[in-house]
Tab-separated table of N, CA and C in Angstrom:
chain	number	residue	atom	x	y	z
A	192	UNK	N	162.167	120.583	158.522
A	192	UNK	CA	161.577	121.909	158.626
A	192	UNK	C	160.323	121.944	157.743
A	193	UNK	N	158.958	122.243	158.292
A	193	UNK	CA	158.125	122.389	157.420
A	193	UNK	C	158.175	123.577	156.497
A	194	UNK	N	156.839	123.922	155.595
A	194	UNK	CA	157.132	124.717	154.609
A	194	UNK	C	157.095	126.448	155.251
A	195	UNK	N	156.704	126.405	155.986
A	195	UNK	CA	156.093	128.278	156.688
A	195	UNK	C	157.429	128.472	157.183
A	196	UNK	N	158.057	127.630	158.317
A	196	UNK	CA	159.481	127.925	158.563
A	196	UNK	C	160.667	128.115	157.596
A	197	UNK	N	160.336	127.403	156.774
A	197	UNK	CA	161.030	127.655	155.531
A	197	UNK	C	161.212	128.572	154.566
A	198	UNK	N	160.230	128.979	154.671
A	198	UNK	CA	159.745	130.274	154.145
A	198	UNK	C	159.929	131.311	154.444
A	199	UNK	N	159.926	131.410	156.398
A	199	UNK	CA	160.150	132.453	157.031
A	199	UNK	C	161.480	132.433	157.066
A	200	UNK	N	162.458	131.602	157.477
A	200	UNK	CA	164.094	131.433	157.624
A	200	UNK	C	164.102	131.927	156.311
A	201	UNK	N	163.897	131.589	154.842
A	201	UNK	CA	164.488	131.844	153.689
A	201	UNK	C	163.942	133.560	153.781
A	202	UNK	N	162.785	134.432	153.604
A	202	UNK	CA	162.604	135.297	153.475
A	202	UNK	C	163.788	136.296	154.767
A	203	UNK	N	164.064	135.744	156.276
A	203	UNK	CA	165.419	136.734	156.796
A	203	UNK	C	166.586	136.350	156.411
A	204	UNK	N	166.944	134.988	155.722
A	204	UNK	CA	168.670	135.028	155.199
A	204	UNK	C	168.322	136.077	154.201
A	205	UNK	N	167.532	136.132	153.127
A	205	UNK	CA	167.463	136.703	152.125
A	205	UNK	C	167.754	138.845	152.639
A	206	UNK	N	166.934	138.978	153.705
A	206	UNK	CA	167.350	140.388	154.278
A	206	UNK	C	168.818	140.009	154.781
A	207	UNK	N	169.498	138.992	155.757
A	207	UNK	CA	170.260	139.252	156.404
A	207	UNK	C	171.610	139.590	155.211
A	208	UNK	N	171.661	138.286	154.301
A	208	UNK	CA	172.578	138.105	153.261
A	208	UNK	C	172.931	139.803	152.344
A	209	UNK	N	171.823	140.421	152.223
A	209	UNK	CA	171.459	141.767	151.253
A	209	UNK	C	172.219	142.768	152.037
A	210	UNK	N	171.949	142.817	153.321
A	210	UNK	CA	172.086	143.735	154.622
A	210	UNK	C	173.617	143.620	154.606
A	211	UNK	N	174.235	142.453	155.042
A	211	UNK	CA	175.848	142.181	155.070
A	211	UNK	C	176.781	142.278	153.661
A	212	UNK	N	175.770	141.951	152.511
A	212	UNK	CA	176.258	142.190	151.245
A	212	UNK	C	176.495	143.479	150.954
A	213	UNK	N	176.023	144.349	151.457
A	213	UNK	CA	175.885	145.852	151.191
A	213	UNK	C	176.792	146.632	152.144
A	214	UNK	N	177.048	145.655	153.362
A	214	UNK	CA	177.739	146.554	153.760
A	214	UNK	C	179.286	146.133	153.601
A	215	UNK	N	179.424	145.398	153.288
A	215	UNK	CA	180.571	144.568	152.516
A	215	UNK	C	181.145	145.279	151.084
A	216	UNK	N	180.069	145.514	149.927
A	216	UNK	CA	180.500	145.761	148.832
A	216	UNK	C	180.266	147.372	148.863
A	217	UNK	N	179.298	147.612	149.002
A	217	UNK	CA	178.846	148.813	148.951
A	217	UNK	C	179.511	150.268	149.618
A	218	UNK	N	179.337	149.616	151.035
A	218	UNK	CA	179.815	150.477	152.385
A	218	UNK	C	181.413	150.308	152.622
A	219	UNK	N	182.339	149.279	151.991
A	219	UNK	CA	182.928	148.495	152.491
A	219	UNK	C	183.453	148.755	153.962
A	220	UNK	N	182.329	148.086	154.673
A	220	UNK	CA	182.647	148.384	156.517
A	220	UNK	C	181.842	147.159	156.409
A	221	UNK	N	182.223	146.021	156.489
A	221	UNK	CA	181.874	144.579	156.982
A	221	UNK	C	181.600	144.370	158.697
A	222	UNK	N	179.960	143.665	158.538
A	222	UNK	CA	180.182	143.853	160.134
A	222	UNK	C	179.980	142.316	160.614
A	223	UNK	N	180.390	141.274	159.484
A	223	UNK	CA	180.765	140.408	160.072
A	223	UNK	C	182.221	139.104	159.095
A	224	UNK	N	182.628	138.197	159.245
A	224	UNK	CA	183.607	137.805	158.631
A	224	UNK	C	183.038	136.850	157.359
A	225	UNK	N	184.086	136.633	156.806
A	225	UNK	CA	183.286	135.943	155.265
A	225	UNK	C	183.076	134.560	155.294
A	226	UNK	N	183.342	133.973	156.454
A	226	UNK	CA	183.047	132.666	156.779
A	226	UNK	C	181.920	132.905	157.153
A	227	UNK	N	181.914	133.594	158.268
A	227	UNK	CA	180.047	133.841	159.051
A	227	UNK	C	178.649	133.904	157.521
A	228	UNK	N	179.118	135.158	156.835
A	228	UNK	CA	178.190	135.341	155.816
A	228	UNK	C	178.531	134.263	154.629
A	229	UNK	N	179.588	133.559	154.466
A	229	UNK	CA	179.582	131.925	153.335
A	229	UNK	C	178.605	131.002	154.023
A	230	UNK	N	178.349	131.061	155.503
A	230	UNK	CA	177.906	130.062	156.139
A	230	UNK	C	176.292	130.298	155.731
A	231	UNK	N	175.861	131.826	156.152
A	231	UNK	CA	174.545	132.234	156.220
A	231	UNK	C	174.011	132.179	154.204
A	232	UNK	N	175.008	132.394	153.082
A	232	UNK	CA	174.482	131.984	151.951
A	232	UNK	C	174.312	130.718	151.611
A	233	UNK	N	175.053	129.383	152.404
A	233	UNK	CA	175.229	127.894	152.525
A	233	UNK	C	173.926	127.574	153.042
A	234	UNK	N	173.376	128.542	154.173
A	234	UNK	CA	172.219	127.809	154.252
A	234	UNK	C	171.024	128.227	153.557
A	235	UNK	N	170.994	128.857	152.710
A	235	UNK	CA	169.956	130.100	152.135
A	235	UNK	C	169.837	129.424	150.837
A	236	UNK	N	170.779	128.760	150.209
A	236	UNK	CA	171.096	127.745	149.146
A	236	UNK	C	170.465	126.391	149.011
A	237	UNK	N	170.983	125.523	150.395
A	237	UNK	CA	170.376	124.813	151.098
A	237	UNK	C	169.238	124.659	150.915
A	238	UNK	N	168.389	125.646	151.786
A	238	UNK	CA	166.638	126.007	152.101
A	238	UNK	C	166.189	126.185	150.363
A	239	UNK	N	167.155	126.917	150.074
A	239	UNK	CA	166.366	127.075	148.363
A	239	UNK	C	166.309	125.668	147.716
A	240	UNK	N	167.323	125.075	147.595
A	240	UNK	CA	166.907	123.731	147.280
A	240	UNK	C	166.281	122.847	147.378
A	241	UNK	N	165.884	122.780	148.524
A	241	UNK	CA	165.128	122.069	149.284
A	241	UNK	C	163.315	122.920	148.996
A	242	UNK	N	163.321	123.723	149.044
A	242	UNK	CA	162.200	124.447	148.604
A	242	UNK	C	162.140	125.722	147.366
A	243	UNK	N	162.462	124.991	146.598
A	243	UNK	CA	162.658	125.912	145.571
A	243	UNK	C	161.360	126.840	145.143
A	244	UNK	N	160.181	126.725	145.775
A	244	UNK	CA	159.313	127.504	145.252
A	244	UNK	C	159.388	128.640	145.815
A	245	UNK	N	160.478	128.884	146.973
A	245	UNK	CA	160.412	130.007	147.772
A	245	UNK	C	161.502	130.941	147.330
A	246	UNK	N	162.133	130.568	145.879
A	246	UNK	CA	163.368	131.072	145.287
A	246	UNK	C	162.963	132.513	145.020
A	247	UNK	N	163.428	133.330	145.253
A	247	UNK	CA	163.238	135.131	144.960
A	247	UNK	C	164.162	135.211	143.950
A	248	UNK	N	163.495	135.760	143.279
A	248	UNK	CA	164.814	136.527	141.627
A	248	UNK	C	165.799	137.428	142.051
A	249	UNK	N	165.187	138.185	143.677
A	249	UNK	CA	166.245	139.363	143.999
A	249	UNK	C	167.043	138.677	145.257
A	250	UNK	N	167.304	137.094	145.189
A	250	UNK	CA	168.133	136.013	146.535
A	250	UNK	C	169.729	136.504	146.045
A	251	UNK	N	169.821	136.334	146.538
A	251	UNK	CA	171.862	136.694	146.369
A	251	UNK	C	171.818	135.731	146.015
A	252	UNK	N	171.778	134.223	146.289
A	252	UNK	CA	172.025	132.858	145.029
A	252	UNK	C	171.572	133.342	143.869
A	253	UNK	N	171.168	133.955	143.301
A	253	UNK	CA	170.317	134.124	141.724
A	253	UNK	C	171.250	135.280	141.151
A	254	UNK	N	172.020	135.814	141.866
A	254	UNK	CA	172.874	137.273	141.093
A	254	UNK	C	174.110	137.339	142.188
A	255	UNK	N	174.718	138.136	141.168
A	255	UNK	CA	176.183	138.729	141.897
A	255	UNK	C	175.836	139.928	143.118
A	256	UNK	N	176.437	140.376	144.042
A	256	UNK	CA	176.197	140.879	145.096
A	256	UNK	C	176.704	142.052	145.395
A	257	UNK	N	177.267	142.714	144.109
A	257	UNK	CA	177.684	144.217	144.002
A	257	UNK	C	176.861	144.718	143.201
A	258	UNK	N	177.235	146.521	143.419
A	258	UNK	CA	175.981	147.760	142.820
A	258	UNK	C	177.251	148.076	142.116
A	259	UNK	N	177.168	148.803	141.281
A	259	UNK	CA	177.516	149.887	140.302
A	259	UNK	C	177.412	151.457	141.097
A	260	UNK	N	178.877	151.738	141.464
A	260	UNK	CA	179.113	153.045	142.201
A	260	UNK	C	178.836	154.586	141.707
A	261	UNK	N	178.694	155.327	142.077
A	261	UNK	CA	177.773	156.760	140.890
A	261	UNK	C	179.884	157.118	141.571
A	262	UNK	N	180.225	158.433	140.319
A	262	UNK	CA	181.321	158.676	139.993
A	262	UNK	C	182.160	158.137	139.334
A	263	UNK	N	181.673	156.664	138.449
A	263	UNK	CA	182.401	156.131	137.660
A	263	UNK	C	182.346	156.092	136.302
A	264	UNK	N	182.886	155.984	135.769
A	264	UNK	CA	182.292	155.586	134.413
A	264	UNK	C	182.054	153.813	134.355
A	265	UNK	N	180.275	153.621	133.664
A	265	UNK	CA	179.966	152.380	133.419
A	265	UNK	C	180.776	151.560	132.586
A	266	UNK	N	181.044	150.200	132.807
A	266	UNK	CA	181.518	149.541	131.416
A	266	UNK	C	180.463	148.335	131.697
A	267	UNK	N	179.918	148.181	130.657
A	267	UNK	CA	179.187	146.640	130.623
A	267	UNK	C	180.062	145.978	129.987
A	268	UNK	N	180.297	145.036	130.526
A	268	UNK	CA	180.881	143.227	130.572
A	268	UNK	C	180.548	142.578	129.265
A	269	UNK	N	181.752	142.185	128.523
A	269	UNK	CA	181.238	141.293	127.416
A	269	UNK	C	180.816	140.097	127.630
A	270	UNK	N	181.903	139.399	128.524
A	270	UNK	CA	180.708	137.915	129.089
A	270	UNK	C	181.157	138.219	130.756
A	271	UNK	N	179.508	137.783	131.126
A	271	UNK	CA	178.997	138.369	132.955
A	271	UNK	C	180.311	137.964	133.521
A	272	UNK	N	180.743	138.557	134.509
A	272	UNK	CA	181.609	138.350	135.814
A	272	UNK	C	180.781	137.674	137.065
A	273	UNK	N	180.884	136.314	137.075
A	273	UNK	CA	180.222	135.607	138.199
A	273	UNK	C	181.051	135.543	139.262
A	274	UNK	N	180.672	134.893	140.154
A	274	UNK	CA	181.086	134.925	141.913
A	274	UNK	C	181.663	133.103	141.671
A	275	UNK	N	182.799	133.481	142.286
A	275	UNK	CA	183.308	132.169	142.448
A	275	UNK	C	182.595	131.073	143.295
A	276	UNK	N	182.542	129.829	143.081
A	276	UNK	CA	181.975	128.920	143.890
A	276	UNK	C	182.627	128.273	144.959
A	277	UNK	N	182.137	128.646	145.927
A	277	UNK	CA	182.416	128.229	147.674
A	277	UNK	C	182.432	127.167	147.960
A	278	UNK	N	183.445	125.884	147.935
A	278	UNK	CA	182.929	124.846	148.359
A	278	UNK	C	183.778	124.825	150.318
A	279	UNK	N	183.053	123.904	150.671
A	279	UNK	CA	183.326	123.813	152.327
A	279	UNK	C	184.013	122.101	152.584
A	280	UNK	N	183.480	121.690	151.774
A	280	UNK	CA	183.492	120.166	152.339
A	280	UNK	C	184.251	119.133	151.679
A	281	UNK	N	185.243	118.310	151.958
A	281	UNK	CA	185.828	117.395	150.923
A	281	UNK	C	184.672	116.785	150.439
A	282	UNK	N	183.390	116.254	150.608
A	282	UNK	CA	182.420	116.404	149.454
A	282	UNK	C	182.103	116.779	148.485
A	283	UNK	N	181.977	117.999	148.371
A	283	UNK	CA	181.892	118.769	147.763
A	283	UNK	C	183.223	118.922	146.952
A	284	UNK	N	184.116	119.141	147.604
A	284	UNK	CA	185.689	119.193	146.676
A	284	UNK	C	185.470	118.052	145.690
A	285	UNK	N	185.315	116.852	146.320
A	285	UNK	CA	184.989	115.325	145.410
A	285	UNK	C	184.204	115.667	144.293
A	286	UNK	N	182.753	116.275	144.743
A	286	UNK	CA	181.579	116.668	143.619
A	286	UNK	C	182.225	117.425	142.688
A	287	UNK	N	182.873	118.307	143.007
A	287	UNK	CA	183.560	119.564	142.059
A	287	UNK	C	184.666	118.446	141.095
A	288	UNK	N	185.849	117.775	141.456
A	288	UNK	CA	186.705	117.173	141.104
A	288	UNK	C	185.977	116.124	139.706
A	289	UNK	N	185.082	115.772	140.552
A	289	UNK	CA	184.604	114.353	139.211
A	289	UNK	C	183.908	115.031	137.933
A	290	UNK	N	182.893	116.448	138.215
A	290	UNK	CA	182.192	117.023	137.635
A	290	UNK	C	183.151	118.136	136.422
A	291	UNK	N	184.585	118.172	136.626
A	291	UNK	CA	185.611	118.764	136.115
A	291	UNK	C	186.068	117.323	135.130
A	292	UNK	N	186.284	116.242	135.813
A	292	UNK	CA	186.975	115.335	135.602
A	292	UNK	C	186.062	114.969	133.992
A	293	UNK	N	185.119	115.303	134.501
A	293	UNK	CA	183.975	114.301	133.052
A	293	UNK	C	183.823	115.776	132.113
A	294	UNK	N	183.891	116.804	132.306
A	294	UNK	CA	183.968	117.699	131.664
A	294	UNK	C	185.512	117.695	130.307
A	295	UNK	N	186.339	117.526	131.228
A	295	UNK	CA	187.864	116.966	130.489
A	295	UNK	C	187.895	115.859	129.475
A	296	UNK	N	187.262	114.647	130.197
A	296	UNK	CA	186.770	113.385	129.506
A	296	UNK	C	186.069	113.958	127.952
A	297	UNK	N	185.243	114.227	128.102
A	297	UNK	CA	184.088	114.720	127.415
A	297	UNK	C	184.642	115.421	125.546
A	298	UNK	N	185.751	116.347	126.527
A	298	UNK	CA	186.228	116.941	125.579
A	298	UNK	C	187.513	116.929	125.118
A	299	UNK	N	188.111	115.376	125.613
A	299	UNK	CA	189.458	115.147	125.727
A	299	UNK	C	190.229	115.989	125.938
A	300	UNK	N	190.372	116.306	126.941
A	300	UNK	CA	191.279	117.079	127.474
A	300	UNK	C	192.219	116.861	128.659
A	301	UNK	N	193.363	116.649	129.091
A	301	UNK	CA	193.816	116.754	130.206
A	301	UNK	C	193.393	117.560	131.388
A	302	UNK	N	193.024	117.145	132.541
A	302	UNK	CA	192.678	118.226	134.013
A	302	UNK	C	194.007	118.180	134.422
A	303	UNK	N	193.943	120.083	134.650
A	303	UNK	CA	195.559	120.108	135.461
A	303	UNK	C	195.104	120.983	136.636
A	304	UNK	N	195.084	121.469	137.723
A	304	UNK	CA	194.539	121.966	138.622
A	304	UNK	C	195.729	123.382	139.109
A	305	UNK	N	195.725	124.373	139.412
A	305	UNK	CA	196.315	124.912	140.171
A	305	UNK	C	195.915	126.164	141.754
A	306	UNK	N	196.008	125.178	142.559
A	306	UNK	CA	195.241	125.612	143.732
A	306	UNK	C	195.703	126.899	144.633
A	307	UNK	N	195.554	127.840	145.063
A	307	UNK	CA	195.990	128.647	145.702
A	307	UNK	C	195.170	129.070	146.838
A	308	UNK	N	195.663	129.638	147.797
A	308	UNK	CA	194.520	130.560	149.051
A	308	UNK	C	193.973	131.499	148.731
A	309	UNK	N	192.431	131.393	149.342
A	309	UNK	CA	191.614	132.617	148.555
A	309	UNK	C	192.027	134.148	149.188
A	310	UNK	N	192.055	134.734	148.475
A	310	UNK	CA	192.400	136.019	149.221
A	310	UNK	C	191.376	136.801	148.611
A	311	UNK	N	190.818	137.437	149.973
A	311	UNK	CA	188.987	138.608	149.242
A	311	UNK	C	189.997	139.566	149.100
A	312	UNK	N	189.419	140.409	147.966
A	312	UNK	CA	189.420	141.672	147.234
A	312	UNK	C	188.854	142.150	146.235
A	313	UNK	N	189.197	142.910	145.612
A	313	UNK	CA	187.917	143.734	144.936
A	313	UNK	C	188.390	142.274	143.417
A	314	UNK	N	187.499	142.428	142.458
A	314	UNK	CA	187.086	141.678	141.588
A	314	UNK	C	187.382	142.788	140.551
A	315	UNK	N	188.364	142.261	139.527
A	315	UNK	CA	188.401	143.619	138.499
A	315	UNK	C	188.186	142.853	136.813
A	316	UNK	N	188.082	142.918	135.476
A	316	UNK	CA	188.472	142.309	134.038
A	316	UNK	C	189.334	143.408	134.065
A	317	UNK	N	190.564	142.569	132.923
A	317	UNK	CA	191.694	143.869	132.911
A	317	UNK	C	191.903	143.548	130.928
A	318	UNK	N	191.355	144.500	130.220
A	318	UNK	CA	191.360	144.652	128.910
A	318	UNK	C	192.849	145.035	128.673
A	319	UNK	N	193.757	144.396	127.364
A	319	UNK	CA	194.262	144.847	126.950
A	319	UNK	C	194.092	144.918	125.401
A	320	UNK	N	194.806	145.841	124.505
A	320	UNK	CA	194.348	145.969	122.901
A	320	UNK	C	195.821	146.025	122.380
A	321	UNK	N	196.059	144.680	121.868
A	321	UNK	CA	197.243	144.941	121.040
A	321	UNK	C	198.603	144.998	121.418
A	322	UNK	N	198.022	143.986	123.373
A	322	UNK	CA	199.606	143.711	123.806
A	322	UNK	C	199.091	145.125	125.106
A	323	UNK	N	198.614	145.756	125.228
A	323	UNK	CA	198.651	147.767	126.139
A	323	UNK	C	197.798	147.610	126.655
A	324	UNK	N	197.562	147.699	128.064
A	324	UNK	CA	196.794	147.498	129.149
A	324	UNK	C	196.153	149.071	128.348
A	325	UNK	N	194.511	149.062	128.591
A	325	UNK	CA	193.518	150.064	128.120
A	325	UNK	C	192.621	150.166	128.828
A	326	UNK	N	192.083	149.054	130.087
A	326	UNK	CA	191.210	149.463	131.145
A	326	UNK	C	191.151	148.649	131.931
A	327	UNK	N	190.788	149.206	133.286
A	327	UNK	CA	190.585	148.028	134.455
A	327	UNK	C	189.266	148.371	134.648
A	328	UNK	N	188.666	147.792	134.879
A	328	UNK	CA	186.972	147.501	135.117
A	328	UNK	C	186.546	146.520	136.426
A	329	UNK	N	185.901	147.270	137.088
A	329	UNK	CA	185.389	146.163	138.250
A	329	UNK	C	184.288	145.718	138.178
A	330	UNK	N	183.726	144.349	139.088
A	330	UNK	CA	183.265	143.547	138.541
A	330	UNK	C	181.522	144.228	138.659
A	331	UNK	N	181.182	145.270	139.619
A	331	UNK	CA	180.258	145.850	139.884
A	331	UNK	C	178.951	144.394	139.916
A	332	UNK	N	178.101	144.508	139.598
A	332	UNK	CA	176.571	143.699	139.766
A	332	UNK	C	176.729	142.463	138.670
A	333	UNK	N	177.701	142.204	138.539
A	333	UNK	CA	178.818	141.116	137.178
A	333	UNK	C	177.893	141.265	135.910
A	334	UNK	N	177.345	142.511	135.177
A	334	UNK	CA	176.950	142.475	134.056
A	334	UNK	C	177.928	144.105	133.797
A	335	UNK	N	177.592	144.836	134.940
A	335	UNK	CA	178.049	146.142	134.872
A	335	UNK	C	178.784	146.756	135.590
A	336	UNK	N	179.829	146.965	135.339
A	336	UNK	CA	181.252	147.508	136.515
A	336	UNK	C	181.626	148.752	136.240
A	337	UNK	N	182.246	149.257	136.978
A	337	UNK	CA	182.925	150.426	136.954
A	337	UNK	C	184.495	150.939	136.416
A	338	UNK	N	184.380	151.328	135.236
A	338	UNK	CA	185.965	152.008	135.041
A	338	UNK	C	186.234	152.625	135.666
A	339	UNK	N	187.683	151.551	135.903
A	339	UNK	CA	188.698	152.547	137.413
A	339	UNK	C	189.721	153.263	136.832
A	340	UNK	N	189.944	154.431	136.059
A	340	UNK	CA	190.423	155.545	135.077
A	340	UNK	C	192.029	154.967	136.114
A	341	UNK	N	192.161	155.257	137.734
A	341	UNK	CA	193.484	155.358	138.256
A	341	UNK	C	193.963	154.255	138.277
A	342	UNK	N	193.729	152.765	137.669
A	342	UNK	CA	194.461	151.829	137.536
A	342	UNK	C	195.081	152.211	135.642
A	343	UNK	N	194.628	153.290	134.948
A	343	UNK	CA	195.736	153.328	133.790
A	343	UNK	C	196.878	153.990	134.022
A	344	UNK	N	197.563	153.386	133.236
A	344	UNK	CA	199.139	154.002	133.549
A	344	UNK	C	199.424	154.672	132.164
C-alpha cells in the first residue's frame, strides 16, 4: 500500500473505530460485534506501524475508548486502567508467552498462567480500606471513571 492510501484507510478506521467505540461505550447500542471492531483496530494498528507518521494522538491505539458519563461522581485512577491486549494468532500467543517468559527470567520468578474466556463487560477498580469494600469505580477514559454509589452495600 503506498503512503496516500495509507493515510486515507488510516484517517476512516480512525472515524470508523471512534464511531463504533461510542456507540459501544457510550450509547451502549453496538452496531456491530467485537470481533468485527478487534478486526477493524488490528488493522488500524497494523497501518500505524507500518506508517507511523500517520499516528493521531486522538487513534483509539494511543488511549482507552471510554468517556466519563455526566451524573456521576468523578474518581481519578491512581494507576491508569488500560485495555487489555487482543491477541488473535498462536503467533502472537508465542510473542506474548516468550516476552512474559524473559520478563520472569529477568526477575526470577516463576510464570504461572491462568487462562479463562473473555467475557465483555463493563470494566470497574474495586477499592477496599481496611478489609470494607468503599467504592466501585469504572474504568471511564482509564485515567477517569465514574463512582458507581449503587454497587455500595
Amino acid at each position: 500500500m503506498n503512503k496516500a492510501k495509507a493515510k486515507e484507510r488510516i484517517e476512516e478506521l480512525n472515524r470508523l473505530t471512534k464511531y463504533y467505540a461510542e456507540k459501544y461505550y457510550d450509547d451502549d447500542a453496538p452496531e456491530i460485534s467485537d470481533f468485527e471492531y478487534d478486526m477493524l483496530m488490528l488493522e488500524l494498528k497494523n497501518l500505524e506501524k507500518e506508517f507511523p507518521e500517520f499516528i493521531s494522538k486522538d487513534s483509539l491505539t494511543q488511549k482507552v475508548g471510554g468517556t466519563v458519563k455526566e451524573g456521576f461522581a468523578k474518581v481519578e485512577h491512581k494507576v491508569p486502567l488500560q485495555s487489555l491486549q487482543d491477541i488473535f494468532s498462536f503467533e502472537e500467543l508465542e510473542t506474548f508467552g516468550a516476552r512474559m517468559q524473559k520478563i520472569a527470567s529477568e526477575n526470577k520468578k516463576e510464570l504461572k498462567y491462568v487462562v479463562e474466556t473473555k467475557i465483555d463487560g463493563l470494566s470497574v477498580a474495586l477499592e477496599y480500606k481496611d478489609g470494607k469494600f468503599v467504592r466501585g469505580a469504572t474504568r471511564g477514559n482509564g485515567t477517569v471513571g465514574e463512582d458507581k454509589v449503587f454497587l455500595k452495600y
